[in-house]
PDB file of C-alpha atoms in Angstrom:
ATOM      1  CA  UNK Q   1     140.018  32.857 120.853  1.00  0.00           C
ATOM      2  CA  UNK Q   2     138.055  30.557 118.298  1.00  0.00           C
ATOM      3  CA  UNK Q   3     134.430  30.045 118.892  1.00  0.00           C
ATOM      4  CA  UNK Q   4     135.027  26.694 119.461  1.00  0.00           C
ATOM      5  CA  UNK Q   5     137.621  26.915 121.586  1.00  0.00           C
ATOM      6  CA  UNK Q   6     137.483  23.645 124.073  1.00  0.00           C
ATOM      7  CA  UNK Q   7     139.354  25.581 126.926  1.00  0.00           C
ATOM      8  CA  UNK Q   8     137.198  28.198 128.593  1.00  0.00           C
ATOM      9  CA  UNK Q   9     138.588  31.911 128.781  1.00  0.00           C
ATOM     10  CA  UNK Q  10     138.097  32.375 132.897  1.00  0.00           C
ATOM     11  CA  UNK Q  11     139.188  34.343 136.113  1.00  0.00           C
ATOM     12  CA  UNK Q  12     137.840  36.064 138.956  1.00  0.00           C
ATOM     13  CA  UNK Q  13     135.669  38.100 136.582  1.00  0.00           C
ATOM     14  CA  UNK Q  14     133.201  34.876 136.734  1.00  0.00           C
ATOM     15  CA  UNK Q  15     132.041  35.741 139.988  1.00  0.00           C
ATOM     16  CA  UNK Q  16     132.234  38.927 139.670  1.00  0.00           C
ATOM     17  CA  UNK Q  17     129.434  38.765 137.179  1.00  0.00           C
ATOM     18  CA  UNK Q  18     127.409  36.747 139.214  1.00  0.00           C
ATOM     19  CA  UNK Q  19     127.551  38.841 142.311  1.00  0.00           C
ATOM     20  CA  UNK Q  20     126.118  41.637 139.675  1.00  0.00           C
ATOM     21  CA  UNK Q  21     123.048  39.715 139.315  1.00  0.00           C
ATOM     22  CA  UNK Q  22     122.965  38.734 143.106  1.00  0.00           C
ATOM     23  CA  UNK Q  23     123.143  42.574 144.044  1.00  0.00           C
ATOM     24  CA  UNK Q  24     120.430  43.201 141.181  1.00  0.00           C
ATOM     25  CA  UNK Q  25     117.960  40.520 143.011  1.00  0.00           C
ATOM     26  CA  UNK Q  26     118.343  41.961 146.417  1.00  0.00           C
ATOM     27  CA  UNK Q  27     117.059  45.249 145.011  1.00  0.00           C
ATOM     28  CA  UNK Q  28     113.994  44.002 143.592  1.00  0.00           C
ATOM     29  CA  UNK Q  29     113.625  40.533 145.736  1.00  0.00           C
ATOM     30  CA  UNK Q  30     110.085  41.898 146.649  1.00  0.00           C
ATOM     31  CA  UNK Q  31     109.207  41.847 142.775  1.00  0.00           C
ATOM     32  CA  UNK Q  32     111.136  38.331 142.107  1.00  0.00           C
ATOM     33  CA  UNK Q  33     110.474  36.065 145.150  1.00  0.00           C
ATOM     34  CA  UNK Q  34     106.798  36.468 145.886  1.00  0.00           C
ATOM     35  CA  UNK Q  35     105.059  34.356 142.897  1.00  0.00           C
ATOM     36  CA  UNK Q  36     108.021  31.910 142.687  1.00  0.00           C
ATOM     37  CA  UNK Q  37     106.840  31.683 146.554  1.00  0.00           C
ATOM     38  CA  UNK Q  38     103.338  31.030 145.876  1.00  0.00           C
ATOM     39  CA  UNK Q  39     103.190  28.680 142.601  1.00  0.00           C
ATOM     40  CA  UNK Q  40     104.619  25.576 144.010  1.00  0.00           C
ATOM     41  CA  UNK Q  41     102.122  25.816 147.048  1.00  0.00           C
ATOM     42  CA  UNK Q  42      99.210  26.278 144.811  1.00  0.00           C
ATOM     43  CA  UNK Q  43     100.341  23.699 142.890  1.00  0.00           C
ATOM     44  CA  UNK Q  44     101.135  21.098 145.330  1.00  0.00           C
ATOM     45  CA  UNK Q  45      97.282  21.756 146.757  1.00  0.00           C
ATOM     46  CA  UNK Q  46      95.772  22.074 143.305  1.00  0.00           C
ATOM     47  CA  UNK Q  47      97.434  19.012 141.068  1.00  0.00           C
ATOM     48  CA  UNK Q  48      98.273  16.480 144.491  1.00  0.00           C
ATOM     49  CA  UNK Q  49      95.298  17.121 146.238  1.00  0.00           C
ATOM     50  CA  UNK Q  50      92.596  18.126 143.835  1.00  0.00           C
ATOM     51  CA  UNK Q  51      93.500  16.086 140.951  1.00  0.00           C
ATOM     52  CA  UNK Q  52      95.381  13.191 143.353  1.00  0.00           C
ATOM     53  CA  UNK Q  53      91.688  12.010 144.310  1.00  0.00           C
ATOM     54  CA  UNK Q  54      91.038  10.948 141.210  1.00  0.00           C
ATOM     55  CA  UNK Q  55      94.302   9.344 140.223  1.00  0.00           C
ATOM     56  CA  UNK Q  56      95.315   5.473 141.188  1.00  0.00           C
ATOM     57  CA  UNK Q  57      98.603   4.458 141.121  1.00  0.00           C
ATOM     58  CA  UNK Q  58      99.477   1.127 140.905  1.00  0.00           C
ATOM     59  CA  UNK Q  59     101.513   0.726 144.464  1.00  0.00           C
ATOM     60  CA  UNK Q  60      99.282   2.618 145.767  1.00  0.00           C
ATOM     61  CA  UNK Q  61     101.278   5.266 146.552  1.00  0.00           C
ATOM     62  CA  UNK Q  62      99.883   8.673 146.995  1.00  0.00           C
ATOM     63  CA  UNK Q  63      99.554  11.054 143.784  1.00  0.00           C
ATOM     64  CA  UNK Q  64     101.375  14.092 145.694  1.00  0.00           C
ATOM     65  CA  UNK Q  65     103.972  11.885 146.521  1.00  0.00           C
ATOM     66  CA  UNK Q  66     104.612  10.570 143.051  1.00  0.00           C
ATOM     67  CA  UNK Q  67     104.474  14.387 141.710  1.00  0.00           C
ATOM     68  CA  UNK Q  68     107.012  15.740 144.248  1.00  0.00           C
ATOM     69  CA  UNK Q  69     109.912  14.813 142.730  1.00  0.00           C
ATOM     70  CA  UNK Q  70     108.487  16.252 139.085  1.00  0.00           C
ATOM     71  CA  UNK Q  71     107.980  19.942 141.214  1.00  0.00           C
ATOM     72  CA  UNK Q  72     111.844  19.412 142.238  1.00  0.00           C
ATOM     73  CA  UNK Q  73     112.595  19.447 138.942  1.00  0.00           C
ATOM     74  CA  UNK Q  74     110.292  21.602 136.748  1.00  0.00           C
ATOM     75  CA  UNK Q  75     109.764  24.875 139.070  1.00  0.00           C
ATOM     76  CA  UNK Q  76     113.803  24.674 139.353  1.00  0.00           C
ATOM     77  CA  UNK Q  77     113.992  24.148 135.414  1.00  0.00           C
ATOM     78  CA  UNK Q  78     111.585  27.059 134.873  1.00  0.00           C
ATOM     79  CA  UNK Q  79     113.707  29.175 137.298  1.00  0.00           C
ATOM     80  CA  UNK Q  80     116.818  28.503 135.320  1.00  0.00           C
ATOM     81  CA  UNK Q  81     114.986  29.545 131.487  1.00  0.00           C
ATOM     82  CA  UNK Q  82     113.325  32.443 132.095  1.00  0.00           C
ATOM     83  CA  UNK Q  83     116.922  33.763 134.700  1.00  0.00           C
ATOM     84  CA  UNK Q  84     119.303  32.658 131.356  1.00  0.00           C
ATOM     85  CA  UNK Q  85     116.565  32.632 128.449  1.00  0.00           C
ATOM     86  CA  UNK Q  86     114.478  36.036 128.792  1.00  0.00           C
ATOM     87  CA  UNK Q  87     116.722  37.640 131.121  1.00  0.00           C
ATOM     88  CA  UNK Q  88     120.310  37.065 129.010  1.00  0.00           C
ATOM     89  CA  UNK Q  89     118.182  38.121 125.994  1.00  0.00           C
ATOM     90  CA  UNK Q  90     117.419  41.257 127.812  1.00  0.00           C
ATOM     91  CA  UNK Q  91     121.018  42.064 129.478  1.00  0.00           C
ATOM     92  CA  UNK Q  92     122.894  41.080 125.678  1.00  0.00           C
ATOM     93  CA  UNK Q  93     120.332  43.020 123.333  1.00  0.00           C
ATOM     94  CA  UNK Q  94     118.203  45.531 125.173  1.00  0.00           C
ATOM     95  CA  UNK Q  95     120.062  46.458 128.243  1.00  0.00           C
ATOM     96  CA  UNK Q  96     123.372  45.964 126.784  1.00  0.00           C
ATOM     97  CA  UNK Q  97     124.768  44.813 130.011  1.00  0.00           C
ATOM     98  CA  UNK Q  98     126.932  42.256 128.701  1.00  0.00           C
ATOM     99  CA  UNK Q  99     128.500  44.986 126.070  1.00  0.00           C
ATOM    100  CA  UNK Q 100     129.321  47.084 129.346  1.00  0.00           C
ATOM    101  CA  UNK Q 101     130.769  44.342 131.427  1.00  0.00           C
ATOM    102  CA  UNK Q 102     133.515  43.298 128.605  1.00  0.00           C
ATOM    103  CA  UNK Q 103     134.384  46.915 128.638  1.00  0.00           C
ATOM    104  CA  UNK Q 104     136.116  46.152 131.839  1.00  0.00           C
ATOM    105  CA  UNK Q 105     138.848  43.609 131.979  1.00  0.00           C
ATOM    106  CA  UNK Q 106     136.458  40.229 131.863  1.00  0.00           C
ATOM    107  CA  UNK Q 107     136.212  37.800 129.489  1.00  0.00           C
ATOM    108  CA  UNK Q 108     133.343  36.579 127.190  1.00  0.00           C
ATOM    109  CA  UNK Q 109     133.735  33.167 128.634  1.00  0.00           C
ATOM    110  CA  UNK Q 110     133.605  34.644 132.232  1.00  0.00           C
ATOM    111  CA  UNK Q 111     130.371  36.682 130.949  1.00  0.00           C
ATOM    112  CA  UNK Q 112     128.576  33.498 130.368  1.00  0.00           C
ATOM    113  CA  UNK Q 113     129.820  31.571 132.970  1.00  0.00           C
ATOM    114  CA  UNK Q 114     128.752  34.027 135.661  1.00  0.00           C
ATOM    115  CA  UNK Q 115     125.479  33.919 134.057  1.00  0.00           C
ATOM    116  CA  UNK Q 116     125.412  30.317 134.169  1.00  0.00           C
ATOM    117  CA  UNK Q 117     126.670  29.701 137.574  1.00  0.00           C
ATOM    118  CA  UNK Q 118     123.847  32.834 138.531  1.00  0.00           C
ATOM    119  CA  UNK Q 119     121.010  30.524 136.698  1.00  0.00           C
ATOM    120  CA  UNK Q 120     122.302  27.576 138.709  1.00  0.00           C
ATOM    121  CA  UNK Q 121     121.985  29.467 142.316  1.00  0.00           C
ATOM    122  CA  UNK Q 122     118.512  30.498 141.575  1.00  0.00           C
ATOM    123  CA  UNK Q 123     117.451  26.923 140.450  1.00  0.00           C
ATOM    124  CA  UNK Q 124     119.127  25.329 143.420  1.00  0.00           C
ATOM    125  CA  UNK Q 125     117.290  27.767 146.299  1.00  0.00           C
ATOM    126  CA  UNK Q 126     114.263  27.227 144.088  1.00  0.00           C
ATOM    127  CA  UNK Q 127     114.977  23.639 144.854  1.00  0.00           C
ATOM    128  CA  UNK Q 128     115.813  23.879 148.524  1.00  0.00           C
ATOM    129  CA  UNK Q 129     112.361  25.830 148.805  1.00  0.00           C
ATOM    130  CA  UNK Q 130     110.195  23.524 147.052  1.00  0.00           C
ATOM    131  CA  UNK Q 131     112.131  20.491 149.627  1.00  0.00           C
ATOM    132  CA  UNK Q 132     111.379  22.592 152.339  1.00  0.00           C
ATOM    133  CA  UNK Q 133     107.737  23.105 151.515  1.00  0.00           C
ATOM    134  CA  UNK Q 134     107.382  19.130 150.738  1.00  0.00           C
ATOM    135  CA  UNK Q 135     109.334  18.265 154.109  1.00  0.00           C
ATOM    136  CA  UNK Q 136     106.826  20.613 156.085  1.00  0.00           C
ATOM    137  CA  UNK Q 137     103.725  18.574 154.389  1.00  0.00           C
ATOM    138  CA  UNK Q 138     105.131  14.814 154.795  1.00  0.00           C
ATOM    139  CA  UNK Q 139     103.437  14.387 158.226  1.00  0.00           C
ATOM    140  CA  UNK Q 140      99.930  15.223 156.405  1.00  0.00           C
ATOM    141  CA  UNK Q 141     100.773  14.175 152.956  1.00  0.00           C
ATOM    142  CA  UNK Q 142     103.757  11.592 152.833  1.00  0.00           C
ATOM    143  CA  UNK Q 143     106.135  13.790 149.973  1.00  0.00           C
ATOM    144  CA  UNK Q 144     109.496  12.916 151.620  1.00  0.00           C
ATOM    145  CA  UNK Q 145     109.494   9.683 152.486  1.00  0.00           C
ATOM    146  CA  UNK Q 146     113.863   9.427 153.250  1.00  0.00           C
ATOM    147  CA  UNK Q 147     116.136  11.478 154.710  1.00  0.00           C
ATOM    148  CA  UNK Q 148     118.364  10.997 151.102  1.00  0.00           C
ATOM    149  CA  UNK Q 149     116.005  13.276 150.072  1.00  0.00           C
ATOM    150  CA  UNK Q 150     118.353  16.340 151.467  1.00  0.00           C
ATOM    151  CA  UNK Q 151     121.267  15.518 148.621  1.00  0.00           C
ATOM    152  CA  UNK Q 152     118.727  16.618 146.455  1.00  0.00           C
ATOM    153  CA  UNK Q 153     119.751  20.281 146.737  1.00  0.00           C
ATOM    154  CA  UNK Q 154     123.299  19.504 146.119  1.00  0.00           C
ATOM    155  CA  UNK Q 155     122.259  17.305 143.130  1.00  0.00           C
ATOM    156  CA  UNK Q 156     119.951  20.618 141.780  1.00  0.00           C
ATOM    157  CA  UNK Q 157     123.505  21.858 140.835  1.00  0.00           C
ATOM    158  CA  UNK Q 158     123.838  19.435 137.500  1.00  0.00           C
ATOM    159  CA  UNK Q 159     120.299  20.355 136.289  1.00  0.00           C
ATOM    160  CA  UNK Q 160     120.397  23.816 137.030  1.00  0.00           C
ATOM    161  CA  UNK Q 161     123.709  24.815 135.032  1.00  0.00           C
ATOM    162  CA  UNK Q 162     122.108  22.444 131.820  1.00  0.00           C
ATOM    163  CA  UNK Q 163     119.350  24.055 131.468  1.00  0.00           C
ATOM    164  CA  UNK Q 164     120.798  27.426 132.087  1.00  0.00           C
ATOM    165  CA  UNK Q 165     123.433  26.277 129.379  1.00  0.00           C
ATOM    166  CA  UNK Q 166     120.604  25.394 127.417  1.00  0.00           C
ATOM    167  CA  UNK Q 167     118.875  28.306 127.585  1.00  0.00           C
ATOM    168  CA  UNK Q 168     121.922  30.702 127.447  1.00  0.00           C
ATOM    169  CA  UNK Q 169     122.640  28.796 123.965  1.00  0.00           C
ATOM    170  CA  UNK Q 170     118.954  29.485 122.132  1.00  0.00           C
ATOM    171  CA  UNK Q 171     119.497  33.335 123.480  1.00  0.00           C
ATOM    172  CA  UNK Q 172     122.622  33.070 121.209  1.00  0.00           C
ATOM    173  CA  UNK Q 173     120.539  32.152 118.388  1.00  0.00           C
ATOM    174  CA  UNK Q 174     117.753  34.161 118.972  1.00  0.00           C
ATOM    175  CA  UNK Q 175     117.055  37.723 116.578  1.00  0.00           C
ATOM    176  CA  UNK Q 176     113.758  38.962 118.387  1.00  0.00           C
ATOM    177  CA  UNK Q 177     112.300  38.331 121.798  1.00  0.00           C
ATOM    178  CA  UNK Q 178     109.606  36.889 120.465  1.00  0.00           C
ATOM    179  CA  UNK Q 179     111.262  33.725 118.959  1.00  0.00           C
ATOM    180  CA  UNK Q 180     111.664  32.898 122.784  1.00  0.00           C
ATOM    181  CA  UNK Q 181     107.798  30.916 122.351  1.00  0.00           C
ATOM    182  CA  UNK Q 182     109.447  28.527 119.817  1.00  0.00           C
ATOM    183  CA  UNK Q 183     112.045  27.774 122.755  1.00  0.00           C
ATOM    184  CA  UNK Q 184     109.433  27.634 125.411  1.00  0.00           C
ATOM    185  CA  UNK Q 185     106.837  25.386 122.881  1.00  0.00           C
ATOM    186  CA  UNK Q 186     109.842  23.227 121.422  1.00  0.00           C
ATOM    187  CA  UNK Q 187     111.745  22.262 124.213  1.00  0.00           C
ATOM    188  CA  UNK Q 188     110.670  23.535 127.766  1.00  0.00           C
ATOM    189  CA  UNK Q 189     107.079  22.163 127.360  1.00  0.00           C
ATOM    190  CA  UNK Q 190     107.992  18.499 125.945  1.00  0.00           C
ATOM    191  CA  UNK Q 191     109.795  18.329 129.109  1.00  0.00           C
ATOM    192  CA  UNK Q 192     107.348  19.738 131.224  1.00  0.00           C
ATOM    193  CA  UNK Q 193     104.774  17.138 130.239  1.00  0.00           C
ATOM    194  CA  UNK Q 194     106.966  13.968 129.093  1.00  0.00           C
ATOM    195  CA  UNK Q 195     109.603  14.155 131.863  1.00  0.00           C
ATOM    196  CA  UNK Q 196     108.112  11.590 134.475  1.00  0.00           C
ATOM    197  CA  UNK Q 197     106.644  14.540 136.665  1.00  0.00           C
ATOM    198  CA  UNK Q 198     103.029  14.469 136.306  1.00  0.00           C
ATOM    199  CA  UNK Q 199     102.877  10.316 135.022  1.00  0.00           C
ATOM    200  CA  UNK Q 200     105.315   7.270 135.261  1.00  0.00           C
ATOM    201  CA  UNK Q 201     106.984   7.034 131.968  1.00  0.00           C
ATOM    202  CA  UNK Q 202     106.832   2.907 132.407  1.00  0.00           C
ATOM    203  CA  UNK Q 203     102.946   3.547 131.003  1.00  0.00           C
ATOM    204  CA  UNK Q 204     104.013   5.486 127.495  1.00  0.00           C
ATOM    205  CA  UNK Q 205     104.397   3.758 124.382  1.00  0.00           C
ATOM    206  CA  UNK Q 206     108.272   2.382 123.589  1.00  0.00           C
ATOM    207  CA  UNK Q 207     109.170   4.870 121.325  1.00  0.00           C
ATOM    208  CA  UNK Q 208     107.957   7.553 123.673  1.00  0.00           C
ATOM    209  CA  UNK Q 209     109.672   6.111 126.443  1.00  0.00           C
ATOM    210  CA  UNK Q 210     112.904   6.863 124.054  1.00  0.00           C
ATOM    211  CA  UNK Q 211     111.967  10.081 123.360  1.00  0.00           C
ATOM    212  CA  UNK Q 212     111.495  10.536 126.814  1.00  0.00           C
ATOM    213  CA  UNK Q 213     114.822   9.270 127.820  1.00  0.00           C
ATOM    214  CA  UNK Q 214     116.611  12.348 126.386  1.00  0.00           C
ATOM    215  CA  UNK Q 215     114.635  15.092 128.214  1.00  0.00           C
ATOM    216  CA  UNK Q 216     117.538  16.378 130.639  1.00  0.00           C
ATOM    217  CA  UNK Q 217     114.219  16.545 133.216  1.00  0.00           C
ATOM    218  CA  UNK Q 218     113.480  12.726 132.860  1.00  0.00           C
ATOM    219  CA  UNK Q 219     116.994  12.031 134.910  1.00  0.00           C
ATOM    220  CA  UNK Q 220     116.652  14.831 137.011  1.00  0.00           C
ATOM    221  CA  UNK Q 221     113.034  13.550 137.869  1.00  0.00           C
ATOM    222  CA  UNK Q 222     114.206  10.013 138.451  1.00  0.00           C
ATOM    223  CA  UNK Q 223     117.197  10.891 140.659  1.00  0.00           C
ATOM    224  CA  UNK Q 224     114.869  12.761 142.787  1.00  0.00           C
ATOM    225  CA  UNK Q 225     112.513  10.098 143.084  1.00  0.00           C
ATOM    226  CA  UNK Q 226     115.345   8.262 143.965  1.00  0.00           C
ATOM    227  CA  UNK Q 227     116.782  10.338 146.905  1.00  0.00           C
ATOM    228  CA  UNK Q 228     113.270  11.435 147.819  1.00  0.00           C
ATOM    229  CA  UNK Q 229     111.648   7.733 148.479  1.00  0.00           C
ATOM    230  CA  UNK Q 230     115.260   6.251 149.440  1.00  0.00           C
ATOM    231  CA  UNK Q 231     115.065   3.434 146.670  1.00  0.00           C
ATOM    232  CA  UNK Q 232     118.481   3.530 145.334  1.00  0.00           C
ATOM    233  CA  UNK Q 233     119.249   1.867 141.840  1.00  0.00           C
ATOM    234  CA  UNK Q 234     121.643   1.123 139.086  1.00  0.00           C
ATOM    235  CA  UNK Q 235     119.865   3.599 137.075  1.00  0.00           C
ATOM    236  CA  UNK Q 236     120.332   6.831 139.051  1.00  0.00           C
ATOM    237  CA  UNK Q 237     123.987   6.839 138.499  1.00  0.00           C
ATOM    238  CA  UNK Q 238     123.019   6.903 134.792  1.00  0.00           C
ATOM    239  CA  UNK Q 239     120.644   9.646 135.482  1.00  0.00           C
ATOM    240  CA  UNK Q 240     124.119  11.507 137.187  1.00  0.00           C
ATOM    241  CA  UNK Q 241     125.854  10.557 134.259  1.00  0.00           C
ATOM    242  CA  UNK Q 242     123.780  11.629 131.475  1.00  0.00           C
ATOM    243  CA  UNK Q 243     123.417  14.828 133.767  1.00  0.00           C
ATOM    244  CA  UNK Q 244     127.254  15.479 133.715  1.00  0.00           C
ATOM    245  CA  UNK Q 245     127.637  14.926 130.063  1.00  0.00           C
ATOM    246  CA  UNK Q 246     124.717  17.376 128.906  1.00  0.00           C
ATOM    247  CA  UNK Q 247     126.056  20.126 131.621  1.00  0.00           C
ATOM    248  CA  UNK Q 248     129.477  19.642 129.995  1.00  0.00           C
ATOM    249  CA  UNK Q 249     128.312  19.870 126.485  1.00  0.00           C
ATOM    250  CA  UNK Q 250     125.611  22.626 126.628  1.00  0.00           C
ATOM    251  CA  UNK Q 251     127.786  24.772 128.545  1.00  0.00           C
ATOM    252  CA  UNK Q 252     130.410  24.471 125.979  1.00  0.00           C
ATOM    253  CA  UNK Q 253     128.152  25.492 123.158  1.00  0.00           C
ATOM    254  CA  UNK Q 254     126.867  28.057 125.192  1.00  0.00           C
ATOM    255  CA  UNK Q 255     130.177  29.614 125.657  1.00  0.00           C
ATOM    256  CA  UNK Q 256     130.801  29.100 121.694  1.00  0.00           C
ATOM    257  CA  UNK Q 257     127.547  30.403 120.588  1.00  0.00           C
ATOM    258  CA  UNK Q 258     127.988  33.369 122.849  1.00  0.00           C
ATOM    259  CA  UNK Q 259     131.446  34.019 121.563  1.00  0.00           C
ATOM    260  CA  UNK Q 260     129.961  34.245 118.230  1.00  0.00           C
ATOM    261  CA  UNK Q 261     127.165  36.758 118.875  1.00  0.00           C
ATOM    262  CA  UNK Q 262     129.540  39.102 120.471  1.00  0.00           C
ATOM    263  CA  UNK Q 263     132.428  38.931 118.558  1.00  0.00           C
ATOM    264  CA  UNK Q 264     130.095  39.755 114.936  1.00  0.00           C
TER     265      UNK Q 264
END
């Protein structure tokens, strides 16, 4: 098979390689679950209510609410890079997992794609959680303001297998574990801070509101929002769409740039 092959390589052995990395996380889920836990509380009390008090928004809506959405998306997103980013890196070069696993009858493609669809579960509960947590709060704080705002762990799905694509693809690339901080400062933080979480992107500058528009977390942001308030619009199913396409296309390159690395 080609690097660029357009049909994926798959079987059972998929799932077989994500119930590895299940069975790994129930042996150290003491280690893994506590801080991911804890963050989105403190940050929910620290940004919504500390910093909320001194932020106005224009329909005077509160700030926790308007950041809710933004935590659905980022925490899930940060899930996603360091499970396919940092830990890949780790299992291809250092551990050589991967190496051991295509010693048995599995596939490259079903390598990746185990990895990907592992990176997607982790996002998603990471998801449910942070709903959970918001839904608990709305009688004091008004975060979930629909019931819609349940599809939103179904809808975690598209976001969390691009960015794991996308983060599978740079560990592809990547020669040293340190190169990591140009993925992390290059593309994780621009959409940290310019995908609609912590501001409406109405209030940038036009060409920043382009920019903007191709952060994958921008449409998962704003079809959150969506779900989450109960405001439905034209625009989300372009949000959906863009969603589809960049899963489609990042997880192709990240089979093909995976392919690569461990055929040289």
């Amino acid at each position: 098979m080609t690097a660029f092959a357009v049909r994926p390589d798959l079987s059972i052995g998929a799932y077989h390689v994500w119930q590895r990395n299940r069975d790994v996380l129930l042996r150290l889920w003491r280690s893994e679950f506590v801080a991911q836990l804890l963050e989105p509380a403190f940050v929910i009390f620290a940004l919504g209510i500390g910093l909320g008090k001194f932020v106005q928004l224009d329909n005077n809506q509160k700030y926790v609410a308007f950041l809710t959405p933004g935590l659905l998306a980022m925490f899930p997103m940060f899930t996603a890079v360091f499970e396919c980013a940092w830990g890949s890196y780790v299992r291809l070069e250092m551990n050589g997992t991967y190496k051991a696993i295509l010693a048995t009858p599995v596939s490259i493609d079903d390598v990746i794609t185990g990895e990907i669809l592992w990176g997607t579960t982790r996002s998603v509960v990471n998801a449910a959680y942070i709903l959970l947590i918001a839904t608990a709060l709305t009688p004091w704080l008004d975060m979930v303001r629909s019931p819609w705002a349940v599809l939103v762990v179904p809808a975690a799905v598209l976001p969390g297998i691009l960015f794991s694509s996308i983060s599978i693809l740079f560990a592809s690339v990547a020669k040293a574990m340190s190169q990591f901080s140009y993925f992390f400062n290059l593309v994780v933080n621009p959409m940290f801070w310019f995908g609609g979480a912590f501001f409406p992107i109405d209030s940038l500058p036009t060409w920043a509101r382009v920019v903007a528009w191709f952060l994958p977390l921008t449409h998962a942001t704003e079809l959150y929002r969506g779900l989450i308030n109960g405001h439905f619009h034209a625009t989300m199913f372009v949000d959906v769409a863009w969603l589809v396409f960049g899963s489609a296309l990042f997880y192709w390159l990240a089979l093909a740039g995976m392919r690569r690395r461990l055929t040289e």
